[in-house]
XYZ file of C-alpha atoms in Angstrom:
557
model
C 93.045 46.243 -71.088
C 92.931 45.253 -67.390
C 94.653 42.020 -66.326
C 91.665 40.680 -64.406
C 93.464 37.617 -63.062
C 96.156 39.830 -61.521
C 93.532 42.052 -59.903
C 91.713 39.014 -58.444
C 94.906 37.650 -56.931
C 95.658 41.105 -55.497
C 92.183 41.346 -53.974
C 92.750 38.071 -52.101
C 95.633 39.717 -50.221
C 93.576 42.647 -48.923
C 92.549 42.667 -45.236
C 89.118 41.176 -44.430
C 88.649 39.776 -47.966
C 87.319 36.230 -47.501
C 86.862 35.280 -51.150
C 87.662 36.763 -54.581
C 87.111 35.318 -58.031
C 86.667 36.302 -61.656
C 83.346 35.830 -63.429
C 82.664 36.408 -67.105
C 79.777 38.835 -67.591
C 79.181 39.425 -63.892
C 75.727 40.866 -64.596
C 74.521 37.694 -66.361
C 71.958 35.427 -64.706
C 74.521 32.671 -64.086
C 76.988 35.044 -62.436
C 74.300 36.586 -60.254
C 73.277 33.137 -59.097
C 76.930 32.362 -58.376
C 77.183 35.469 -56.171
C 74.232 34.250 -54.121
C 75.812 30.819 -53.779
C 79.122 32.322 -52.610
C 77.303 34.414 -49.978
C 75.876 31.245 -48.444
C 79.043 29.177 -48.902
C 81.431 31.665 -47.264
C 78.856 33.381 -44.987
C 79.743 36.741 -46.528
C 78.420 39.976 -44.967
C 79.767 42.467 -47.530
C 79.896 42.149 -51.308
C 82.173 44.087 -53.666
C 81.982 43.978 -57.460
C 84.831 45.460 -59.496
C 83.302 45.810 -62.933
C 81.358 48.401 -64.892
C 79.424 51.477 -63.791
C 77.267 51.606 -60.631
C 74.900 54.004 -62.382
C 73.493 51.209 -64.527
C 74.298 48.008 -62.619
C 74.366 48.753 -58.892
C 70.585 48.224 -58.433
C 70.880 44.818 -60.108
C 73.618 43.640 -57.731
C 71.861 45.140 -54.716
C 68.729 43.186 -55.529
C 70.830 40.046 -56.016
C 72.345 40.173 -52.535
C 68.951 41.119 -51.058
C 67.531 37.872 -52.412
C 70.423 36.070 -50.693
C 69.505 37.586 -47.325
C 71.860 40.576 -47.156
C 70.807 44.174 -46.762
C 71.150 45.740 -50.248
C 73.242 48.614 -48.856
C 75.997 46.222 -47.786
C 77.202 46.331 -51.371
C 80.059 48.319 -52.855
C 81.074 48.663 -56.500
C 84.389 49.697 -58.022
C 83.772 51.467 -61.309
C 86.421 49.797 -63.453
C 84.820 50.636 -66.805
C 84.236 54.393 -66.604
C 87.115 55.290 -64.298
C 89.745 52.887 -65.574
C 89.456 50.758 -68.722
C 87.914 53.543 -70.795
C 90.392 56.103 -69.497
C 93.486 53.924 -69.984
C 92.422 52.001 -73.070
C 95.949 51.981 -74.494
C 97.792 51.528 -71.202
C 97.244 47.969 -69.864
C 99.793 48.254 -67.047
C 98.410 51.554 -65.804
C 94.857 50.225 -66.126
C 95.677 47.139 -64.072
C 97.382 49.204 -61.382
C 94.418 51.545 -61.185
C 91.986 48.616 -61.012
C 93.899 47.438 -57.942
C 93.629 50.902 -56.410
C 89.901 51.110 -57.045
C 89.337 47.641 -55.619
C 91.387 48.458 -52.513
C 89.375 51.634 -52.010
C 86.125 49.696 -52.339
C 87.286 47.234 -49.710
C 88.246 50.087 -47.382
C 84.810 51.629 -47.629
C 82.939 48.306 -47.478
C 84.208 47.663 -43.949
C 82.178 50.627 -42.671
C 79.001 50.100 -44.679
C 75.885 49.850 -42.542
C 72.508 48.316 -43.358
C 69.913 50.908 -44.297
C 66.169 50.431 -44.232
C 63.115 51.906 -45.830
C 59.674 52.365 -44.377
C 56.271 52.219 -46.030
C 54.396 55.416 -46.782
C 50.910 55.975 -48.123
C 50.430 57.803 -51.411
C 47.822 59.441 -53.589
C 46.909 57.386 -56.650
C 46.032 60.402 -58.771
C 48.166 62.304 -61.266
C 48.489 65.970 -62.197
C 49.189 66.693 -65.861
C 50.250 70.274 -66.572
C 49.538 71.144 -70.198
C 46.624 70.156 -72.396
C 48.366 69.717 -75.737
C 48.691 66.443 -77.590
C 51.379 65.146 -75.206
C 49.505 66.118 -72.052
C 46.200 64.731 -73.296
C 47.839 61.474 -74.401
C 49.538 60.988 -71.028
C 46.337 61.832 -69.145
C 44.244 59.445 -71.211
C 46.826 56.669 -70.873
C 46.799 56.923 -67.068
C 43.018 57.253 -66.872
C 42.538 54.120 -68.956
C 44.786 52.292 -66.480
C 42.357 53.248 -63.725
C 44.080 56.278 -62.176
C 42.454 59.636 -61.535
C 43.951 62.539 -63.481
C 43.779 66.311 -63.142
C 44.493 67.898 -66.543
C 45.418 71.585 -66.153
C 45.607 73.853 -69.216
C 46.133 77.614 -68.997
C 44.320 78.254 -72.293
C 40.552 78.025 -72.516
C 40.711 75.088 -74.928
C 42.572 71.829 -75.044
C 44.897 71.158 -77.949
C 47.873 73.453 -77.506
C 50.059 73.781 -80.595
C 48.062 71.036 -82.331
C 45.227 73.518 -82.864
C 47.421 75.394 -85.380
C 48.476 72.306 -87.368
C 46.029 71.482 -90.145
C 47.799 68.750 -92.089
C 50.992 66.721 -91.850
C 53.593 65.922 -94.470
C 52.222 62.409 -94.909
C 48.655 63.635 -95.400
C 47.205 62.943 -91.946
C 44.510 65.174 -90.448
C 45.661 66.541 -87.065
C 42.391 68.387 -86.496
C 40.378 65.183 -86.770
C 42.775 63.497 -84.362
C 42.516 66.452 -81.968
C 38.727 66.277 -82.034
C 38.777 62.564 -81.311
C 41.385 62.857 -78.551
C 39.721 65.778 -76.768
C 36.386 63.963 -77.035
C 37.841 60.903 -75.323
C 39.327 63.159 -72.650
C 36.002 64.852 -71.936
C 34.152 61.535 -71.911
C 36.480 59.819 -69.445
C 35.092 60.152 -65.908
C 38.531 59.708 -64.326
C 39.884 62.901 -65.933
C 39.054 66.293 -64.467
C 39.786 68.971 -67.058
C 40.726 72.404 -65.709
C 41.070 74.733 -68.679
C 41.862 78.376 -68.011
C 43.940 77.388 -64.970
C 47.631 77.533 -64.137
C 49.872 76.238 -61.361
C 50.727 78.892 -58.760
C 52.109 76.837 -55.869
C 53.562 73.380 -55.371
C 54.896 71.426 -52.411
C 55.335 67.868 -51.219
C 57.217 64.883 -52.566
C 56.684 61.730 -54.582
C 53.374 60.127 -53.735
C 52.179 63.133 -51.748
C 52.312 66.316 -53.805
C 50.116 69.313 -53.059
C 49.629 71.755 -55.926
C 47.553 74.914 -56.004
C 46.049 75.913 -59.354
C 44.379 79.240 -60.005
C 41.965 80.485 -62.632
C 43.549 82.892 -65.119
C 40.341 84.950 -65.135
C 39.511 85.135 -61.425
C 41.147 84.808 -57.990
C 39.624 81.343 -57.593
C 42.145 78.743 -56.460
C 42.015 75.005 -55.913
C 44.293 72.635 -53.995
C 45.073 69.336 -55.739
C 46.635 66.378 -53.937
C 48.341 63.909 -56.251
C 51.035 61.262 -56.345
C 52.901 62.227 -59.538
C 53.284 65.252 -61.787
C 53.618 65.214 -65.574
C 54.803 68.424 -67.217
C 53.713 68.845 -70.843
C 53.529 72.599 -71.281
C 54.509 72.492 -74.959
C 55.983 75.262 -77.060
C 55.131 77.940 -79.593
C 56.341 79.382 -82.863
C 58.731 82.273 -82.277
C 57.707 85.632 -83.683
C 60.594 88.084 -83.714
C 61.484 91.152 -85.748
C 64.072 89.597 -88.077
C 63.591 89.876 -91.851
C 60.952 92.644 -91.372
C 58.400 90.279 -89.812
C 55.472 92.344 -88.564
C 56.275 95.267 -90.858
C 54.658 93.906 -94.022
C 51.645 91.627 -94.420
C 53.475 89.683 -97.127
C 56.103 88.541 -94.617
C 54.673 85.664 -92.597
C 55.709 82.538 -90.667
C 55.217 78.907 -91.641
C 52.327 78.764 -89.187
C 50.649 81.697 -90.936
C 51.209 80.071 -94.324
C 49.685 76.798 -93.183
C 46.523 78.591 -92.116
C 46.360 80.453 -95.448
C 46.692 77.174 -97.331
C 44.034 75.526 -95.163
C 41.589 78.425 -95.667
C 41.879 77.862 -99.433
C 41.891 81.577 -100.236
C 43.087 83.067 -103.506
C 46.431 84.166 -102.061
C 48.164 80.926 -103.001
C 46.408 80.659 -106.374
C 47.726 84.047 -107.461
C 51.260 83.759 -106.085
C 53.998 83.744 -108.694
C 56.885 83.403 -106.265
C 57.257 82.260 -102.662
C 60.560 82.443 -100.767
C 61.088 80.501 -97.532
C 63.971 81.306 -95.178
C 65.004 78.537 -92.802
C 66.592 78.697 -89.350
C 65.069 81.986 -88.246
C 64.845 82.479 -84.494
C 65.546 84.596 -81.420
C 69.225 84.752 -82.371
C 68.283 86.949 -85.351
C 66.411 89.562 -83.304
C 69.470 91.503 -82.178
C 68.719 90.955 -78.484
C 71.766 90.584 -76.237
C 70.464 87.762 -74.025
C 68.898 85.792 -76.883
C 69.772 82.068 -76.923
C 72.431 80.844 -79.314
C 71.387 78.985 -82.441
C 69.729 75.616 -81.962
C 67.862 73.342 -84.355
C 64.108 73.031 -83.875
C 64.115 69.749 -85.828
C 60.651 70.140 -87.356
C 61.117 73.315 -89.422
C 62.644 71.696 -92.512
C 59.841 69.161 -92.807
C 57.207 71.862 -92.237
C 58.750 73.972 -95.006
C 58.682 70.993 -97.399
C 55.125 70.178 -96.381
C 53.946 73.699 -97.167
C 56.050 73.969 -100.330
C 54.461 70.783 -101.683
C 51.006 72.090 -100.733
C 51.682 75.303 -102.693
C 52.835 73.304 -105.717
C 49.731 71.145 -105.518
C 47.498 74.243 -105.546
C 49.526 76.353 -107.949
C 52.056 74.331 -110.002
C 53.236 77.467 -111.828
C 54.397 79.179 -108.621
C 58.142 79.352 -108.042
C 59.034 78.170 -104.546
C 62.518 78.874 -103.185
C 63.808 77.462 -99.910
C 66.861 79.252 -98.500
C 68.505 76.891 -96.045
C 71.643 76.293 -93.999
C 71.146 72.521 -93.699
C 68.097 70.472 -94.646
C 67.390 68.139 -91.746
C 64.635 65.845 -92.957
C 65.845 62.826 -91.049
C 64.656 59.248 -91.415
C 61.862 58.575 -93.890
C 61.189 62.321 -94.117
C 64.034 62.428 -96.644
C 61.433 61.259 -99.172
C 59.647 64.624 -98.884
C 62.884 66.424 -99.769
C 63.243 64.281 -102.882
C 59.603 64.844 -103.782
C 59.949 68.622 -103.386
C 62.909 68.723 -105.774
C 60.983 66.616 -108.279
C 58.101 69.104 -108.057
C 60.439 71.971 -108.935
C 61.091 73.496 -105.519
C 64.430 75.316 -105.712
C 66.895 75.035 -102.811
C 69.536 77.712 -102.240
C 72.064 77.306 -99.457
C 73.371 80.137 -97.281
C 75.689 80.328 -94.282
C 75.897 82.461 -91.148
C 78.390 84.827 -92.763
C 76.054 85.489 -95.706
C 72.514 85.480 -94.405
C 69.699 86.522 -96.765
C 68.980 90.250 -96.898
C 65.364 91.442 -97.068
C 64.323 94.923 -98.169
C 61.579 96.790 -99.965
C 62.216 98.244 -103.413
C 59.422 100.490 -104.701
C 56.884 98.520 -102.698
C 58.177 95.167 -103.937
C 59.790 92.706 -101.546
C 63.335 91.841 -102.495
C 65.415 89.003 -101.035
C 69.151 88.966 -101.730
C 70.922 85.645 -101.190
C 74.491 84.652 -101.992
C 74.623 81.367 -103.924
C 77.796 79.519 -102.832
C 77.824 77.398 -106.005
C 77.485 80.264 -108.473
C 79.481 82.492 -106.102
C 77.239 85.404 -106.852
C 74.278 87.176 -105.309
C 70.752 86.359 -106.509
C 67.874 88.798 -106.146
C 64.410 87.275 -105.653
C 61.156 89.244 -105.717
C 58.598 87.084 -103.899
C 54.913 87.686 -103.472
C 55.217 85.960 -100.087
C 58.226 85.720 -97.809
C 57.789 82.839 -95.351
C 60.032 82.535 -92.293
C 60.644 79.149 -90.695
C 60.732 80.454 -87.155
C 62.221 78.393 -84.350
C 60.067 76.618 -81.824
C 60.499 78.121 -78.351
C 59.168 77.100 -74.917
C 55.627 78.074 -74.002
C 55.017 81.292 -72.113
C 55.412 80.815 -68.383
C 57.859 77.905 -68.711
C 60.622 79.614 -66.753
C 58.234 80.527 -63.937
C 56.990 76.930 -63.754
C 60.577 75.649 -63.653
C 61.317 77.871 -60.656
C 58.082 76.806 -58.991
C 58.733 73.082 -59.372
C 62.507 73.517 -58.915
C 63.900 71.819 -61.981
C 66.522 72.858 -64.507
C 66.253 74.145 -68.055
C 68.556 73.967 -71.031
C 70.260 77.114 -72.323
C 67.424 77.392 -74.848
C 64.784 77.350 -72.095
C 63.437 73.819 -72.596
C 63.134 71.507 -69.593
C 66.129 69.303 -68.817
C 65.675 65.591 -68.167
C 67.508 63.784 -65.350
C 69.650 61.718 -67.749
C 69.409 61.608 -71.520
C 69.767 57.798 -71.658
C 68.985 56.370 -68.242
C 66.091 58.666 -67.219
C 64.932 60.378 -70.437
C 61.430 61.328 -69.231
C 62.225 61.988 -65.550
C 63.120 65.161 -63.752
C 65.799 64.853 -61.047
C 63.100 65.104 -58.363
C 61.382 61.750 -58.041
C 57.766 61.587 -59.146
C 57.914 64.439 -61.681
C 58.079 63.608 -65.392
C 58.108 65.496 -68.703
C 57.038 64.954 -72.286
C 56.302 66.774 -75.513
C 57.762 70.020 -76.810
C 58.357 71.208 -73.234
C 61.330 68.819 -73.391
C 62.545 69.894 -76.848
C 60.976 70.469 -80.305
C 59.509 67.311 -81.783
C 56.924 65.995 -84.239
C 53.423 64.940 -83.228
C 54.195 61.220 -83.348
C 57.337 61.739 -81.255
C 55.390 63.732 -78.653
C 52.754 60.985 -78.476
C 55.385 58.264 -78.045
C 57.105 60.199 -75.273
C 53.758 60.847 -73.562
C 53.114 57.103 -73.419
C 56.598 56.587 -71.959
C 55.914 59.243 -69.333
C 52.590 57.639 -68.397
C 54.320 54.274 -68.059
C 56.909 55.750 -65.690
C 54.210 57.497 -63.659
C 52.209 54.276 -63.413
C 55.144 52.515 -61.747
C 54.527 54.824 -58.789
C 50.746 55.115 -58.847
C 50.251 51.353 -59.099
C 51.917 50.699 -55.736
C 49.846 50.268 -52.593
C 52.542 51.961 -50.549
C 55.891 53.581 -51.286
C 59.125 52.592 -49.590
C 60.995 55.709 -48.469
C 64.387 56.152 -46.841
C 67.698 54.540 -47.744
C 70.232 57.014 -49.137
C 68.872 60.158 -47.491
C 70.278 62.917 -45.304
C 69.805 62.713 -41.527
C 70.239 65.463 -38.922
C 72.018 65.081 -35.591
C 69.756 67.305 -33.510
C 72.351 67.775 -30.756
C 74.783 69.370 -33.230
C 72.288 71.451 -35.259
C 72.643 75.183 -34.561
C 69.671 76.270 -36.692
C 71.846 78.315 -39.042
C 69.531 77.701 -42.056
C 72.437 76.708 -44.344
C 70.719 73.474 -45.359
C 67.442 75.310 -45.983
C 69.156 77.750 -48.329
C 71.349 75.245 -50.164
C 68.897 72.398 -50.852
C 67.898 72.426 -54.545
C 64.719 70.502 -53.695
C 63.555 72.725 -50.811
C 63.409 69.773 -48.392
C 64.870 70.849 -44.986
C 62.452 72.528 -42.591
C 63.080 74.163 -39.236
C 61.293 72.807 -36.179
C 61.200 75.665 -33.602
C 59.972 73.290 -30.893
C 63.430 71.690 -30.731
C 66.459 73.664 -29.567
C 69.357 71.390 -30.536
C 72.721 73.110 -30.027
C 71.122 76.380 -29.057
C 69.852 77.793 -32.359
C 66.995 80.234 -31.773
C 65.237 78.995 -34.929
C 65.115 75.402 -33.758
C 66.429 72.257 -35.404
C 66.466 71.292 -39.069
C 64.347 68.322 -40.070
C 64.611 66.402 -43.358
C 61.696 64.269 -44.540
C 63.035 60.957 -45.816
C 60.368 60.765 -48.519
C 61.297 64.166 -49.920
C 65.094 63.881 -49.736
C 66.772 63.103 -53.070
C 70.081 62.060 -51.534
C 72.149 64.670 -53.364
C 74.296 65.414 -50.293
C 74.374 69.200 -50.735
C 73.233 69.845 -47.174
C 75.754 67.407 -45.695
C 78.586 69.052 -47.612
C 77.615 72.592 -46.607
C 76.561 72.156 -42.959
C 79.149 74.159 -40.948
C 78.361 72.257 -37.739
C 78.718 68.837 -39.408
C 75.255 68.038 -38.067
C 74.056 66.373 -41.285
C 75.229 63.057 -42.683
C 74.187 61.421 -45.935
C 73.354 57.794 -45.286
C 75.588 55.344 -47.198
C 78.051 58.182 -47.801
C 78.903 59.116 -44.239
C 82.114 61.005 -43.534
C 83.902 58.008 -42.058
C 83.002 55.874 -45.088
C 84.340 58.417 -47.557
C 87.476 59.006 -45.481
C 88.151 55.270 -45.292
C 87.950 55.072 -49.062
C 90.344 58.009 -49.471
C 92.803 56.577 -46.937
C 92.789 53.232 -48.747
C 93.903 55.009 -51.908
C 97.084 56.252 -50.229
C 97.724 53.322 -47.901
C 100.641 51.957 -49.929
C 102.185 55.415 -50.271
C 101.871 56.034 -46.528
C 103.351 52.617 -45.742
C 106.390 53.415 -47.855
């Protein structure tokens, strides 16, 4: 929608612009090589690219100009895709005019860009994995087999987490055999130190140099661990609320309870004439005011089908009813839904306005459900009522989130830095997540994500030294009044007060910001009342120059 040729010709008229041209697919290898050639040909000292989003492509262009001899921070990018062509898809004239504005603003800021530098810093080549479930064990073993030391911390007295309560999968695999093998490999690996019965109580430091204190859950014994990266894999658990009379009758159980009954091969299943399963049960049904709103736990439908098929295999004469809102057996798991229907499992749909009603009638359980097809109520009298309870975060998750200073979703699961660009990272560099701590998932999905997390962690641990600095906040000591605003506002707890320095007269000293710990978010620079803090690469004069360039034509008129 943007007339690129018109924008190029406009760019040539801007002050200090030595050269401007259009390239097709600017991020392609040929175009990147052309940029390097133009730097040498015209002796360029600033480079501006008006194209797509800096979030995905800025590092690529920065590395390109670095290879040509320029400091990578002497690069500016106008975000034509996100801020222009997508916004004005049906307005070519407006899009072209805005592309000119964005390019002019980029040129205005580029004049004031300064080279920034990083400095080497030593790091610990060991990892801390919090959580000893299948995801945590997989990540720990992956890193250990790459040659890195790993501390595996699990608050329970055994490894395994939620996997200890899963006895079979829908496709017939044996999770307990896999758990035994995996935990055996963990125990046998000399690079992994297993700390069961321990939990994290204190954490400090930054990427490459974390210091975490873990304490025994049974005694006051504590231990300080120094490590380069942190992997959070605290898992989740099956919710147990009070909805549908759970806990008031032994015949009302959860899918987890049913799976154990089936595995124990008792006579309960053999003598059942009718089993009713209710899907989508969770904290939202408990009548608690601050309970999370409905969310899908993803695995419940498949677990219900798995157990329904197991009941039919043991007792073909049993009637199995699944009361559902939506069956979400995605991918190849759809085959289990088809198989369940072929085996005679009966599916009855309900909605939020007509949820199943459970009551006791002369000692007999009775489930009333409104069939939307028949448009009438159906009364079922099951021998077992099985609730597909939601998966919720593990106990202590919120406390750990506050301790490590990262965000959670509204449901309480841990929130990744970016769902597409950084799916296993936390915003703070050097901390990663995997498994059900992230959101409910199947065993194979948790394992795959654990491998991804280990791969990301290895990119840090494998380095001899880390390069720190660049886009970080810096303090002008002569202006700092020691007001503690930066200390209070920083979401990463980075600024520290140095009482040995007096600055502008603050009795608490001067704020100091460690370059290795700073995440470059700019919160402190924005809030500092004395304007004593500047964010490198986004200094006040650079931002003001960009804003002034936006209105330059209006002011000239």
